[in-house]
Amino acid sequence: MLNVKIDSFFYQHQTILENINFQVAKGEHLALMGESGSGKSTLLKVIYGLLHLEHGEIFWGQVQALGPQFNLVPGEPYMKYLSQDFDLMPFTTVEENIGQHLSVFERETHEARIQELLQLIELEQFAKVKVKNLSGGQQQRVALARVLAQEPEVLLLDEPFGHIDNFKRNSLRRNLFSYLKSQNITVLTASHDPNDVLPYADNIMVLRQGRTVAHQKTKKLFRNPPDYYTASLFGEVNEVPISILKSYAEIDASVLIYPHEFLPSKKSGLEVTVTDSFFKGEHYLTKSENEEGIVIYFNCQKRLKSGDTVFLNVSLDTINNRLNIEPGTDTKGT
């Protein structure tokens, strides 16, 4: 179990992290999400021991993780950190970069282990290529293989796919997170991309200005985000007054509705006028406004023209869930 307790962390007299307290079980994958500057990268650096933590403590089981004032070489032997700086040996080959971090006591298994990791990062054909001749995305994959070669119990990933082409990201995500789960490695991934998080993370912790604003199971947090900031990290979201969704409602509140949760109709519902349409592959993200000028985004299977009138509906269950109202309760008078 990884236990993190950070009362506060300062940098140049500025508070970067405050009141951070969480646990990650062995083999669990925790995603850290938040806007740029929210503290995700700093949190990983503190956990790994690159930054000194004066007010707080970090434990892996019964072993305390200590910072740079205690370790000549930063980090703990059971923990590895993949930063956005790859720290590779540019004038040696891909396989040499990986092999450097394999145990000297198991040389007979080196070749098989290198091939396993090359296959994982999909760079088998580049084994003999010097790192300096690789693209940024390929170098990031080599850096990933290097930290895995060291067989960590805890792996910290900071935007692990940021330099990798989109067409490679999907298979690499699947390969990597499936491998980490099979090896029962505890993972913390800092990412701004929901595609890195939603299919793979067991839990999500959301940071804002160095503080925790949400920490829940992935599906639960996505389905019932506590605020607009959290919901917006997963993509487009609407914040709609309940009064325009259900005219009979007596609650003075707004509801967070994802575009895919609106069901367009030709006859009844919230009347809106289309102002723009964006092709998203399997659907169109449609921008619209109601008569009060409130902008609403919804998904539609076909492209609608600017000026078209559409009626939007959202299920009562969705509204009640977002308002934390028990199923079967009448919204009116609640």
XYZ file of N, CA and C in Angstrom, residues 39-143:
315
model
N -0.632 20.819 -10.199
C 0.223 20.151 -9.223
C 0.486 18.683 -9.504
N 0.030 18.170 -10.648
C 0.189 16.739 -10.948
C 1.658 16.322 -10.995
N 2.449 17.021 -11.795
C 3.865 16.656 -11.945
C 4.626 16.857 -10.647
N 4.336 17.938 -9.952
C 5.006 18.193 -8.672
C 4.710 17.081 -7.682
N 3.473 16.616 -7.651
C 3.097 15.537 -6.735
C 3.904 14.282 -7.035
N 4.061 13.928 -8.299
C 4.844 12.742 -8.653
C 6.306 12.914 -8.237
N 6.851 14.104 -8.440
C 8.254 14.358 -8.072
C 8.459 14.277 -6.565
N 7.480 14.734 -5.805
C 7.573 14.637 -4.341
C 7.523 13.178 -3.912
N 6.592 12.415 -4.492
C 6.461 11.002 -4.131
C 7.743 10.241 -4.454
N 8.307 10.526 -5.621
C 9.520 9.803 -6.046
C 10.749 10.203 -5.237
N 10.753 11.408 -4.699
C 11.883 11.860 -3.904
C 12.803 12.821 -4.617
N 12.328 13.417 -5.703
C 13.109 14.438 -6.386
C 13.033 15.778 -5.657
N 11.962 15.965 -4.906
C 11.747 17.200 -4.156
C 11.605 16.861 -2.672
N 12.171 17.690 -1.843
C 12.140 17.433 -0.403
C 10.780 17.808 0.184
N 10.207 16.864 0.923
C 8.925 17.079 1.587
C 9.170 17.319 3.068
N 8.915 18.535 3.499
C 9.144 18.892 4.903
C 7.913 18.670 5.756
N 6.736 18.927 5.178
C 5.489 18.822 5.934
C 4.635 17.686 5.363
N 4.944 16.478 5.792
C 4.202 15.321 5.326
C 5.086 14.087 5.313
N 4.517 12.969 4.843
C 5.280 11.723 4.791
C 4.678 10.788 3.746
N 5.536 9.916 3.208
C 5.138 8.967 2.175
C 5.686 7.602 2.557
N 4.823 6.588 2.539
C 5.223 5.232 2.899
C 4.803 4.253 1.822
N 5.664 3.287 1.545
C 5.299 2.110 0.758
C 5.310 0.935 1.736
N 4.114 0.523 2.156
C 4.039 -0.440 3.242
C 4.581 0.183 4.511
N 5.588 -0.465 5.095
C 6.204 0.050 6.318
C 7.471 0.862 6.041
N 7.820 0.989 4.752
C 9.062 1.667 4.383
C 8.766 3.112 3.994
N 9.442 4.039 4.635
C 9.229 5.452 4.316
C 10.067 5.851 3.108
N 9.432 6.572 2.190
C 10.139 7.124 1.030
C 10.754 8.450 1.437
N 12.048 8.564 1.208
C 12.781 9.744 1.642
C 13.218 10.577 0.442
N 13.413 11.843 0.669
C 13.715 12.764 -0.406
C 15.194 12.963 -0.648
N 15.548 13.997 -1.428
C 16.930 14.230 -1.840
C 17.877 14.577 -0.697
N 17.362 14.971 0.450
C 18.236 15.271 1.584
C 18.728 14.000 2.275
N 18.138 12.846 1.910
C 18.507 11.576 2.521
C 19.158 10.620 1.526
N 18.823 10.754 0.239
C 19.344 9.856 -0.788
C 20.271 10.608 -1.739
N 21.495 10.109 -1.873
C 22.428 10.734 -2.802
C 21.896 10.644 -4.230
N 21.368 9.457 -4.559
C 20.695 9.268 -5.849
C 19.196 9.301 -5.570
N 18.457 10.249 -6.157
C 17.024 10.386 -5.858
C 16.243 9.116 -6.175
N 15.207 8.887 -5.398
C 14.325 7.756 -5.644
C 14.584 6.597 -4.700
N 13.629 5.664 -4.685
C 13.716 4.450 -3.887
C 13.862 3.254 -4.824
N 14.515 2.174 -4.393
C 14.775 1.035 -5.287
C 13.510 0.352 -5.809
N 12.425 0.436 -5.075
C 11.184 -0.219 -5.480
C 10.312 0.664 -6.379
N 10.722 1.914 -6.591
C 9.882 2.887 -7.292
C 10.641 3.469 -8.487
N 9.927 3.626 -9.633
C 10.519 4.246 -10.805
C 9.595 5.338 -11.326
N 10.236 6.320 -11.967
C 9.528 7.519 -12.395
C 9.855 7.806 -13.847
N 8.831 7.898 -14.685
C 9.006 8.273 -16.088
C 8.556 9.709 -16.240
N 9.547 10.590 -16.399
C 9.234 12.009 -16.513
C 9.048 12.392 -17.970
N 8.777 13.663 -18.198
C 8.648 14.165 -19.560
C 10.020 14.430 -20.180
N 11.082 14.320 -19.374
C 12.459 14.344 -19.879
C 12.968 12.910 -19.886
N 13.366 12.403 -21.046
C 13.552 10.965 -21.193
C 14.831 10.420 -20.564
N 15.898 11.241 -20.481
C 17.144 10.831 -19.835
C 17.701 9.544 -20.451
N 17.835 9.532 -21.779
C 18.375 8.368 -22.483
C 19.839 8.586 -22.848
N 20.492 7.509 -23.260
C 21.866 7.586 -23.775
C 21.778 7.703 -25.292
N 21.967 8.882 -25.856
C 21.668 9.109 -27.272
C 22.585 8.378 -28.249
N 23.806 8.046 -27.835
C 24.763 7.473 -28.776
C 24.862 5.957 -28.680
N 23.935 5.358 -27.936
C 23.857 3.903 -27.891
C 22.518 3.458 -28.474
N 22.409 2.170 -28.763
C 21.220 1.658 -29.439
C 20.048 1.509 -28.469
N 18.899 1.250 -29.058
C 17.688 1.040 -28.265
C 17.865 -0.132 -27.315
N 18.353 -1.257 -27.824
C 18.495 -2.436 -26.966
C 19.556 -2.229 -25.895
N 20.576 -1.437 -26.184
C 21.595 -1.143 -25.175
C 21.030 -0.244 -24.079
N 20.179 0.704 -24.443
C 19.529 1.558 -23.449
C 18.682 0.730 -22.496
N 17.973 -0.247 -23.050
C 17.112 -1.093 -22.213
C 17.957 -2.057 -21.380
N 18.942 -2.697 -22.024
C 19.750 -3.703 -21.352
C 20.574 -3.163 -20.212
N 20.899 -1.870 -20.258
C 21.696 -1.264 -19.202
C 21.033 -1.381 -17.845
N 19.705 -1.476 -17.830
C 18.967 -1.467 -16.569
C 18.498 -2.857 -16.143
N 18.970 -3.893 -16.835
C 18.655 -5.253 -16.417
C 19.671 -5.728 -15.381
N 19.267 -6.661 -14.569
C 20.120 -7.149 -13.482
C 21.384 -7.806 -14.026
N 22.521 -7.458 -13.444
C 23.797 -8.055 -13.865
C 23.894 -9.506 -13.413
N 23.004 -9.917 -12.529
C 23.038 -11.288 -12.021
C 22.166 -12.235 -12.851
N 21.524 -11.721 -13.878
C 20.641 -12.556 -14.697
C 20.931 -12.348 -16.185
N 22.227 -12.376 -16.524
C 22.616 -12.079 -17.906
C 22.061 -13.092 -18.902
N 21.842 -14.326 -18.455
C 21.342 -15.354 -19.373
C 19.919 -15.059 -19.843
N 19.197 -14.200 -19.120
C 17.825 -13.872 -19.529
C 17.719 -12.502 -20.181
N 18.836 -11.817 -20.353
C 18.800 -10.445 -20.875
C 18.166 -10.368 -22.256
N 18.597 -11.235 -23.162
C 18.116 -11.152 -24.545
C 16.603 -11.347 -24.607
N 16.087 -12.315 -23.876
C 14.643 -12.565 -23.881
C 13.880 -11.392 -23.269
N 14.439 -10.826 -22.210
C 13.777 -9.694 -21.549
C 13.768 -8.462 -22.442
N 14.880 -8.207 -23.125
C 14.940 -7.072 -24.049
C 13.914 -7.237 -25.163
N 13.812 -8.432 -25.709
C 12.846 -8.677 -26.780
C 11.411 -8.504 -26.283
N 11.142 -8.922 -25.053
C 9.810 -8.758 -24.467
C 9.442 -7.285 -24.368
N 10.390 -6.472 -23.917
C 10.129 -5.046 -23.749
C 10.053 -4.333 -25.100
N 10.884 -4.741 -26.058
C 10.806 -4.165 -27.399
C 9.447 -4.435 -28.025
N 8.931 -5.631 -27.803
C 7.605 -5.969 -28.325
C 6.528 -5.148 -27.630
N 6.678 -4.929 -26.358
C 5.701 -4.157 -25.599
C 5.600 -2.729 -26.123
N 6.743 -2.116 -26.443
C 6.741 -0.733 -26.916
C 6.696 -0.647 -28.444
N 6.616 -1.810 -29.098
C 6.466 -1.891 -30.561
C 7.632 -1.226 -31.291
N 8.849 -1.595 -30.854
C 10.056 -1.064 -31.501
C 11.039 -2.184 -31.846
N 10.540 -3.377 -32.134
C 11.424 -4.504 -32.431
C 12.371 -4.198 -33.579
N 11.875 -3.512 -34.597
C 12.682 -3.240 -35.788
C 13.734 -2.157 -35.562
N 13.679 -1.493 -34.398
C 14.611 -0.404 -34.113
C 15.630 -0.787 -33.049
N 15.774 -2.078 -32.771
C 16.648 -2.532 -31.695
C 18.090 -2.068 -31.874
N 18.567 -2.049 -33.116
C 19.961 -1.705 -33.387
C 20.162 -0.225 -33.733
N 19.099 0.558 -33.665
C 19.171 1.974 -34.027
C 19.618 2.797 -32.816
N 20.522 3.757 -33.063
C 20.939 4.645 -31.983
C 19.797 5.585 -31.608
N 19.663 5.840 -30.328
C 18.539 6.627 -29.811
C 18.497 8.029 -30.421
N 19.650 8.604 -30.714
C 19.674 9.965 -31.263
C 19.001 10.055 -32.628
N 18.827 8.911 -33.274
C 18.199 8.890 -34.603
C 16.700 8.591 -34.546
N 16.154 8.493 -33.357
C 14.734 8.213 -33.198
C 13.933 9.509 -33.093
N 12.640 9.411 -33.382
C 11.742 10.550 -33.175
C 11.483 10.734 -31.688
N 10.868 11.862 -31.330
C 10.551 12.109 -29.932
C 9.625 11.055 -29.357
N 8.637 10.642 -30.131
C 7.707 9.618 -29.662
C 8.378 8.277 -29.460
N 9.293 7.924 -30.354
C 10.027 6.668 -30.210
C 10.941 6.706 -28.995
N 11.571 7.852 -28.761
C 12.419 7.988 -27.576
C 11.597 7.850 -26.296
N 10.388 8.364 -26.310
C 9.536 8.230 -25.130
C 9.214 6.763 -24.863
N 9.030 5.994 -25.910
C 8.753 4.562 -25.745
C 9.975 3.819 -25.211
N 11.169 4.222 -25.651
C 12.391 3.609 -25.121
C 12.533 3.941 -23.627
N 12.252 5.184 -23.269
C 12.314 5.578 -21.860
C 11.352 4.739 -21.021
